[in-house]
Each structure stands twice: as C-alpha cells, then as structure tokens.
Amino acid sequence: MNAKRKEIAPYARPVTEAELAIFAQRTLPLGFRASLLNPHRLTIIAEVKRASPSVGDIAHVVQDQALRPKPLPCIRKDFMVHPYQVLEAAQAGARCILIIVRGLTDDEIRPLHHAAQIAGLDVLFEVHDEAELERALKHNPTMVGVNNRNLSTFQIDLSFAERVLPQMPGHILKVAESGIKTVDDARRMRQAGAQALLVGESLMRSPNPQALLSAFRGV
C-alpha cells in the first residue's frame, strides 16, 4: 500500500463528485455484482495476470485477444488508496473496484467507497479474518471476498473462507479468493457459502483454462 501511495503521489489530485457522476449516467450492460448473481451455480472472477507478488512469474505470454473475448464487466484489482484511482477506473471502463480492508483505515475506506458509489461502480471489499469483516460491515458493503492468502506471510489456508463466509449477512454476495486450484477446492468454497470465486494463478497455469472454469462452475 505504501508503494502504491508513492507511485500515485506525483499525479493524484482531488476528485469532484461531478467528475465521478458522469460515469454513473452511462447506459451499460449488466453490472459487475449483478453478473455474479446466479442461484444455481458458482460464478467466476477470472484474473488474467502474468505474475503476482506471492508467486512471481506465472504466464510468460498473455495475448491481447485473450483479454476481451466478449464484453464483460471488469474489476480494477489494484491497491486502491486514493479517490483519483476510482476516477481512473471509471475512465478505463471498469465496473468495480477492490478495497483491501487490511491495508486501509476506516477514514481511507470511506472516501474510496463514496467515490465508487457516485461513479456507479460496484465495490468488492476484501477481508482475511473476522476482525476485518467486522470493519468492512461498518461500510454497508454489498459484496465481500475472503482472501485465503495471508498478505503478511503469503501462506494459503482455505479454512479462512470456511470460517468467515458463514458469518456474513445474507444480502452480501460472498466471494472466496486465492488458493482455489482444484474442483475439490471450489466445492469446499461453495459448501462454505461462496457464491463466486476469484481465480487467477490456477487459470494462468492451466493448459485448458476454459475447461477448468467449466469444472469450477459445475460443482
């Protein structure tokens, strides 16, 4: 988070509600959260990435045509620390932003969440444990993901989601993040209450990502 603050410091500036509200007026297809609502099966947030901080290089070649096979609502999955990044996300066509509760104070979360709402963007709140979930719930989220990866140690344990997901109120769309590599992992997450999975590394390493996605959705 500190590195991101330093990165954007040279150009970040205050953002007005009028600037953000322009994007809420767009006539667009299904929103990000709405696209994940399916009472009959798991849905997938597919993260296309070449590398990650926790595992290094994953896929050496990402082809342009693989990025947008058809119009899909996208999330800006980044370390969000300033409302200007919300404006950037809206300008780029994103339909959602990520708020990582662990890396932000409540006073930092509030303007990010507000800016996203004004811009008509959904927000995925990311938590790791019960204390972070309690903090997230103060901001009235509609979508919360449990990261099975400890951001301090990078260790993965699916029991985090199994423990935290059932504690979320019923109106919240529940997402399991990280460490979901097999169909059995996906099944565990669904049994714990996940409605959607955020999957990146396993897709990038798979020789047949489409088949893996279909298998995950079918549990």
C-alpha atoms as a printed R data frame, in Angstrom:
    type eleno elety resid chain resno       x       y       z
1   ATOM     1    CA   MET     A     1   0.000   0.000   0.000
2   ATOM     2    CA   ASN     A     2   2.806   2.418   0.826
3   ATOM     3    CA   ALA     A     3   4.437   1.695  -2.534
4   ATOM     4    CA   LYS     A     4   1.158   2.482  -4.293
5   ATOM     5    CA   ARG     A     5   0.812   5.744  -2.360
6   ATOM     6    CA   LYS     A     6   4.285   6.766  -3.525
7   ATOM     7    CA   GLU     A     7   3.521   5.689  -7.088
8   ATOM     8    CA   ILE     A     8   0.424   7.851  -7.466
9   ATOM     9    CA   ALA     A     9   1.641  10.808  -5.380
10  ATOM    10    CA   PRO     A    10   3.015  12.756  -8.394
11  ATOM    11    CA   TYR     A    11  -0.337  12.839 -10.204
12  ATOM    12    CA   ALA     A    12  -3.152  12.099  -7.742
13  ATOM    13    CA   ARG     A    13  -5.454  15.063  -7.165
14  ATOM    14    CA   PRO     A    14  -8.810  15.790  -5.531
15  ATOM    15    CA   VAL     A    15 -11.777  14.463  -7.490
16  ATOM    16    CA   THR     A    16 -15.149  16.177  -7.615
17  ATOM    17    CA   GLU     A    17 -18.476  14.386  -7.382
18  ATOM    18    CA   ALA     A    18 -19.439  15.937 -10.716
19  ATOM    19    CA   GLU     A    19 -16.477  14.253 -12.419
20  ATOM    20    CA   LEU     A    20 -17.453  10.897 -10.977
21  ATOM    21    CA   ALA     A    21 -21.194  11.219 -11.552
22  ATOM    22    CA   ILE     A    22 -20.704  11.436 -15.320
23  ATOM    23    CA   PHE     A    23 -19.865   7.733 -15.352
24  ATOM    24    CA   ALA     A    24 -22.950   6.742 -13.372
25  ATOM    25    CA   GLN     A    25 -25.051   8.080 -16.253
26  ATOM    26    CA   ARG     A    26 -23.633   5.611 -18.783
27  ATOM    27    CA   THR     A    27 -26.013   3.093 -20.303
28  ATOM    28    CA   LEU     A    28 -24.116  -0.145 -19.861
29  ATOM    29    CA   PRO     A    29 -24.832  -3.872 -19.815
30  ATOM    30    CA   LEU     A    30 -25.096  -5.860 -16.608
31  ATOM    31    CA   GLY     A    31 -23.023  -4.537 -13.701
32  ATOM    32    CA   PHE     A    32 -20.186  -6.404 -12.016
33  ATOM    33    CA   ARG     A    33 -22.038  -7.612  -8.925
34  ATOM    34    CA   ALA     A    34 -25.193  -8.406 -10.878
35  ATOM    35    CA   SER     A    35 -23.188 -10.544 -13.301
36  ATOM    36    CA   LEU     A    36 -22.036 -12.726 -10.394
37  ATOM    37    CA   LEU     A    37 -25.526 -13.471  -9.095
38  ATOM    38    CA   ASN     A    38 -26.545 -16.975 -10.112
39  ATOM    39    CA   PRO     A    39 -28.571 -19.072  -7.656
40  ATOM    40    CA   HIS     A    40 -27.789 -22.311  -9.476
41  ATOM    41    CA   ARG     A    41 -24.005 -22.365  -9.732
42  ATOM    42    CA   LEU     A    42 -20.752 -20.698  -8.774
43  ATOM    43    CA   THR     A    43 -19.659 -17.733 -10.835
44  ATOM    44    CA   ILE     A    44 -16.056 -16.794 -11.507
45  ATOM    45    CA   ILE     A    45 -13.993 -13.612 -11.328
46  ATOM    46    CA   ALA     A    46 -11.188 -14.615 -13.694
47  ATOM    47    CA   GLU     A    47  -7.944 -12.753 -13.091
48  ATOM    48    CA   VAL     A    48  -5.708 -12.621 -16.157
49  ATOM    49    CA   LYS     A    49  -2.191 -11.923 -14.942
50  ATOM    50    CA   ARG     A    50   1.383 -12.593 -15.979
51  ATOM    51    CA   ALA     A    51   2.768 -12.588 -12.447
52  ATOM    52    CA   SER     A    52   1.873 -11.940  -8.825
53  ATOM    53    CA   PRO     A    53   3.818 -10.694  -5.767
54  ATOM    54    CA   SER     A    54   3.341 -14.015  -3.971
55  ATOM    55    CA   VAL     A    55   4.495 -16.458  -6.677
56  ATOM    56    CA   GLY     A    56   6.385 -14.398  -9.273
57  ATOM    57    CA   ASP     A    57   6.037 -15.198 -12.980
58  ATOM    58    CA   ILE     A    58   3.005 -17.301 -13.887
59  ATOM    59    CA   ALA     A    59   2.234 -16.922 -17.598
60  ATOM    60    CA   HIS     A    60   5.007 -15.572 -19.797
61  ATOM    61    CA   VAL     A    61   2.753 -14.630 -22.699
62  ATOM    62    CA   VAL     A    62  -0.667 -13.023 -22.413
63  ATOM    63    CA   GLN     A    63  -2.146 -12.412 -25.832
64  ATOM    64    CA   ASP     A    64  -4.271  -9.339 -26.480
65  ATOM    65    CA   GLN     A    65  -7.120 -11.388 -27.905
66  ATOM    66    CA   ALA     A    66  -7.342 -13.318 -24.641
67  ATOM    67    CA   LEU     A    67  -8.083 -10.185 -22.653
68  ATOM    68    CA   ARG     A    68 -11.521  -9.306 -24.038
69  ATOM    69    CA   PRO     A    69 -13.160 -12.295 -25.729
70  ATOM    70    CA   LYS     A    70 -16.532 -10.557 -25.308
71  ATOM    71    CA   PRO     A    71 -17.826  -7.574 -23.313
72  ATOM    72    CA   LEU     A    72 -17.572  -8.479 -19.647
73  ATOM    73    CA   PRO     A    73 -17.776  -6.237 -16.579
74  ATOM    74    CA   CYS     A    74 -14.266  -5.857 -15.179
75  ATOM    75    CA   ILE     A    75 -12.818  -5.021 -11.780
76  ATOM    76    CA   ARG     A    76  -9.821  -2.803 -11.170
77  ATOM    77    CA   LYS     A    77  -7.933  -5.241  -8.950
78  ATOM    78    CA   ASP     A    78  -5.322  -2.912  -7.560
79  ATOM    79    CA   PHE     A    79  -4.186  -1.375  -4.309
80  ATOM    80    CA   MET     A    80  -6.757   1.406  -4.114
81  ATOM    81    CA   VAL     A    81  -5.639   4.217  -1.822
82  ATOM    82    CA   HIS     A    82  -6.979   7.452  -3.370
83  ATOM    83    CA   PRO     A    83 -10.292   8.536  -4.965
84  ATOM    84    CA   TYR     A    84  -8.399   9.593  -8.083
85  ATOM    85    CA   GLN     A    85  -7.850   5.894  -8.776
86  ATOM    86    CA   VAL     A    86 -11.626   5.442  -8.759
87  ATOM    87    CA   LEU     A    87 -11.905   8.089 -11.469
88  ATOM    88    CA   GLU     A    88  -9.181   6.301 -13.446
89  ATOM    89    CA   ALA     A    89 -11.050   3.008 -13.093
90  ATOM    90    CA   ALA     A    90 -14.281   4.550 -14.358
91  ATOM    91    CA   GLN     A    91 -12.483   6.202 -17.271
92  ATOM    92    CA   ALA     A    92 -10.948   2.853 -18.231
93  ATOM    93    CA   GLY     A    93 -14.353   1.173 -18.276
94  ATOM    94    CA   ALA     A    94 -14.107  -0.811 -15.045
95  ATOM    95    CA   ARG     A    95 -17.382  -1.652 -13.342
96  ATOM    96    CA   CYS     A    96 -15.948  -2.419  -9.897
97  ATOM    97    CA   ILE     A    97 -13.031  -1.590  -7.615
98  ATOM    98    CA   LEU     A    98 -11.305  -3.595  -4.887
99  ATOM    99    CA   ILE     A    99 -10.975  -2.250  -1.354
100 ATOM   100    CA   ILE     A   100  -8.470  -4.213   0.746
101 ATOM   101    CA   VAL     A   101  -9.574  -3.629   4.320
102 ATOM   102    CA   ARG     A   102  -6.280  -4.744   5.869
103 ATOM   103    CA   GLY     A   103  -4.302  -2.007   4.137
104 ATOM   104    CA   LEU     A   104  -6.591   0.944   4.866
105 ATOM   105    CA   THR     A   105  -8.011   2.833   7.807
106 ATOM   106    CA   ASP     A   106 -11.743   3.405   8.003
107 ATOM   107    CA   ASP     A   107 -11.111   7.064   7.187
108 ATOM   108    CA   GLU     A   108  -9.357   5.958   3.976
109 ATOM   109    CA   ILE     A   109 -12.034   3.419   3.054
110 ATOM   110    CA   ARG     A   110 -14.892   5.895   3.372
111 ATOM   111    CA   PRO     A   111 -13.919   8.279   0.516
112 ATOM   112    CA   LEU     A   112 -12.990   5.381  -1.772
113 ATOM   113    CA   HIS     A   113 -16.358   3.722  -1.222
114 ATOM   114    CA   HIS     A   114 -18.203   7.007  -1.652
115 ATOM   115    CA   ALA     A   115 -16.360   7.837  -4.875
116 ATOM   116    CA   ALA     A   116 -17.200   4.419  -6.308
117 ATOM   117    CA   GLN     A   117 -20.868   4.820  -5.440
118 ATOM   118    CA   ILE     A   118 -21.028   8.254  -7.087
119 ATOM   119    CA   ALA     A   119 -19.372   6.825 -10.218
120 ATOM   120    CA   GLY     A   120 -21.807   3.905 -10.348
121 ATOM   121    CA   LEU     A   121 -19.105   1.318  -9.647
122 ATOM   122    CA   ASP     A   122 -19.545  -1.764  -7.503
123 ATOM   123    CA   VAL     A   123 -17.089  -2.404  -4.672
124 ATOM   124    CA   LEU     A   124 -15.564  -5.709  -3.619
125 ATOM   125    CA   PHE     A   125 -14.397  -5.443  -0.017
126 ATOM   126    CA   GLU     A   126 -11.547  -7.873   0.675
127 ATOM   127    CA   VAL     A   127 -11.072  -9.283   4.185
128 ATOM   128    CA   HIS     A   128  -8.951 -12.028   5.699
129 ATOM   129    CA   ASP     A   129 -10.428 -12.654   9.123
130 ATOM   130    CA   GLU     A   130 -13.330 -11.868  11.430
131 ATOM   131    CA   ALA     A   131 -11.892  -8.573  12.658
132 ATOM   132    CA   GLU     A   132 -11.560  -7.278   9.103
133 ATOM   133    CA   LEU     A   133 -15.074  -8.479   8.270
134 ATOM   134    CA   GLU     A   134 -16.401  -6.530  11.246
135 ATOM   135    CA   ARG     A   135 -14.672  -3.414   9.937
136 ATOM   136    CA   ALA     A   136 -15.964  -3.970   6.407
137 ATOM   137    CA   LEU     A   137 -19.543  -4.355   7.614
138 ATOM   138    CA   LYS     A   138 -19.438  -0.822   9.045
139 ATOM   139    CA   HIS     A   139 -19.347   0.448   5.455
140 ATOM   140    CA   ASN     A   140 -22.513  -1.405   4.368
141 ATOM   141    CA   PRO     A   141 -20.905  -3.500   1.622
142 ATOM   142    CA   THR     A   142 -22.918  -5.480  -0.897
143 ATOM   143    CA   MET     A   143 -20.021  -7.747  -1.885
144 ATOM   144    CA   VAL     A   144 -17.242  -9.165   0.320
145 ATOM   145    CA   GLY     A   145 -14.400 -11.503  -0.564
146 ATOM   146    CA   VAL     A   146 -12.375 -13.589   1.865
147 ATOM   147    CA   ASN     A   147  -8.731 -13.828   0.841
148 ATOM   148    CA   ASN     A   148  -7.375 -17.238   1.808
149 ATOM   149    CA   ARG     A   149  -3.851 -15.873   1.417
150 ATOM   150    CA   ASN     A   150  -2.338 -14.195   4.455
151 ATOM   151    CA   LEU     A   151  -0.926 -10.979   2.994
152 ATOM   152    CA   SER     A   152   1.764 -10.871   5.684
153 ATOM   153    CA   THR     A   153   3.140 -14.388   5.103
154 ATOM   154    CA   PHE     A   154   1.615 -15.259   1.690
155 ATOM   155    CA   GLN     A   155   0.570 -18.618   3.155
156 ATOM   156    CA   ILE     A   156  -2.741 -20.022   1.901
157 ATOM   157    CA   ASP     A   157  -5.356 -21.744   4.035
158 ATOM   158    CA   LEU     A   158  -8.855 -22.373   2.684
159 ATOM   159    CA   SER     A   159 -10.179 -22.642   6.217
160 ATOM   160    CA   PHE     A   160 -10.154 -18.841   6.433
161 ATOM   161    CA   ALA     A   161 -13.017 -18.633   3.950
162 ATOM   162    CA   GLU     A   162 -14.737 -21.623   5.537
163 ATOM   163    CA   ARG     A   163 -14.719 -19.784   8.842
164 ATOM   164    CA   VAL     A   164 -15.513 -16.227   7.725
165 ATOM   165    CA   LEU     A   165 -18.004 -16.663   4.866
166 ATOM   166    CA   PRO     A   166 -20.794 -18.109   7.058
167 ATOM   167    CA   GLN     A   167 -20.592 -15.033   9.302
168 ATOM   168    CA   MET     A   168 -21.655 -12.638   6.536
169 ATOM   169    CA   PRO     A   169 -25.228 -11.300   6.378
170 ATOM   170    CA   GLY     A   170 -27.444 -12.898   3.763
171 ATOM   171    CA   HIS     A   171 -27.709  -9.855   1.480
172 ATOM   172    CA   ILE     A   172 -23.958  -9.782   0.842
173 ATOM   173    CA   LEU     A   173 -22.581 -11.515  -2.240
174 ATOM   174    CA   LYS     A   174 -19.887 -13.826  -0.891
175 ATOM   175    CA   VAL     A   175 -16.617 -14.347  -2.763
176 ATOM   176    CA   ALA     A   176 -13.781 -16.777  -1.989
177 ATOM   177    CA   GLU     A   177 -10.355 -15.578  -3.121
178 ATOM   178    CA   SER     A   178  -6.953 -17.245  -3.582
179 ATOM   179    CA   GLY     A   179  -5.748 -20.816  -3.280
180 ATOM   180    CA   ILE     A   180  -8.551 -22.372  -5.322
181 ATOM   181    CA   LYS     A   181  -6.677 -24.784  -7.562
182 ATOM   182    CA   THR     A   182  -8.859 -27.873  -7.901
183 ATOM   183    CA   VAL     A   183 -12.502 -28.818  -8.276
184 ATOM   184    CA   ASP     A   184 -12.417 -30.073  -4.688
185 ATOM   185    CA   ASP     A   185 -11.215 -26.635  -3.558
186 ATOM   186    CA   ALA     A   186 -14.078 -24.982  -5.440
187 ATOM   187    CA   ARG     A   187 -16.542 -27.411  -3.888
188 ATOM   188    CA   ARG     A   188 -15.222 -26.609  -0.403
189 ATOM   189    CA   MET     A   189 -15.729 -22.914  -1.019
190 ATOM   190    CA   ARG     A   190 -19.274 -23.394  -2.287
191 ATOM   191    CA   GLN     A   191 -20.138 -25.563   0.703
192 ATOM   192    CA   ALA     A   192 -18.821 -22.767   2.938
193 ATOM   193    CA   GLY     A   193 -21.255 -20.334   1.321
194 ATOM   194    CA   ALA     A   194 -19.257 -18.785  -1.531
195 ATOM   195    CA   GLN     A   195 -21.356 -17.599  -4.459
196 ATOM   196    CA   ALA     A   196 -18.353 -16.601  -6.563
197 ATOM   197    CA   LEU     A   197 -14.660 -17.444  -6.777
198 ATOM   198    CA   LEU     A   198 -11.779 -15.130  -7.617
199 ATOM   199    CA   VAL     A   199  -9.313 -17.299  -9.508
200 ATOM   200    CA   GLY     A   200  -6.046 -16.262 -11.117
201 ATOM   201    CA   GLU     A   201  -2.962 -18.421 -10.712
202 ATOM   202    CA   SER     A   202  -4.688 -21.755 -11.363
203 ATOM   203    CA   LEU     A   203  -6.215 -20.402 -14.584
204 ATOM   204    CA   MET     A   204  -2.921 -18.996 -15.805
205 ATOM   205    CA   ARG     A   205  -1.124 -22.283 -15.131
206 ATOM   206    CA   SER     A   206  -3.836 -24.490 -16.614
207 ATOM   207    CA   PRO     A   207  -3.260 -25.899 -20.123
208 ATOM   208    CA   ASN     A   208  -7.024 -25.575 -20.653
209 ATOM   209    CA   PRO     A   209  -8.415 -22.604 -18.683
210 ATOM   210    CA   GLN     A   210 -11.859 -22.877 -20.273
211 ATOM   211    CA   ALA     A   211 -12.260 -26.473 -19.108
212 ATOM   212    CA   LEU     A   212 -11.099 -25.537 -15.613
213 ATOM   213    CA   LEU     A   213 -13.615 -22.690 -15.440
214 ATOM   214    CA   SER     A   214 -16.400 -25.005 -16.537
215 ATOM   215    CA   ALA     A   215 -15.394 -27.546 -13.909
216 ATOM   216    CA   PHE     A   216 -15.371 -24.906 -11.158
217 ATOM   217    CA   ARG     A   217 -18.784 -23.620 -12.183
218 ATOM   218    CA   GLY     A   218 -20.189 -27.118 -12.175
219 ATOM   219    CA   VAL     A   219 -19.533 -28.040  -8.541
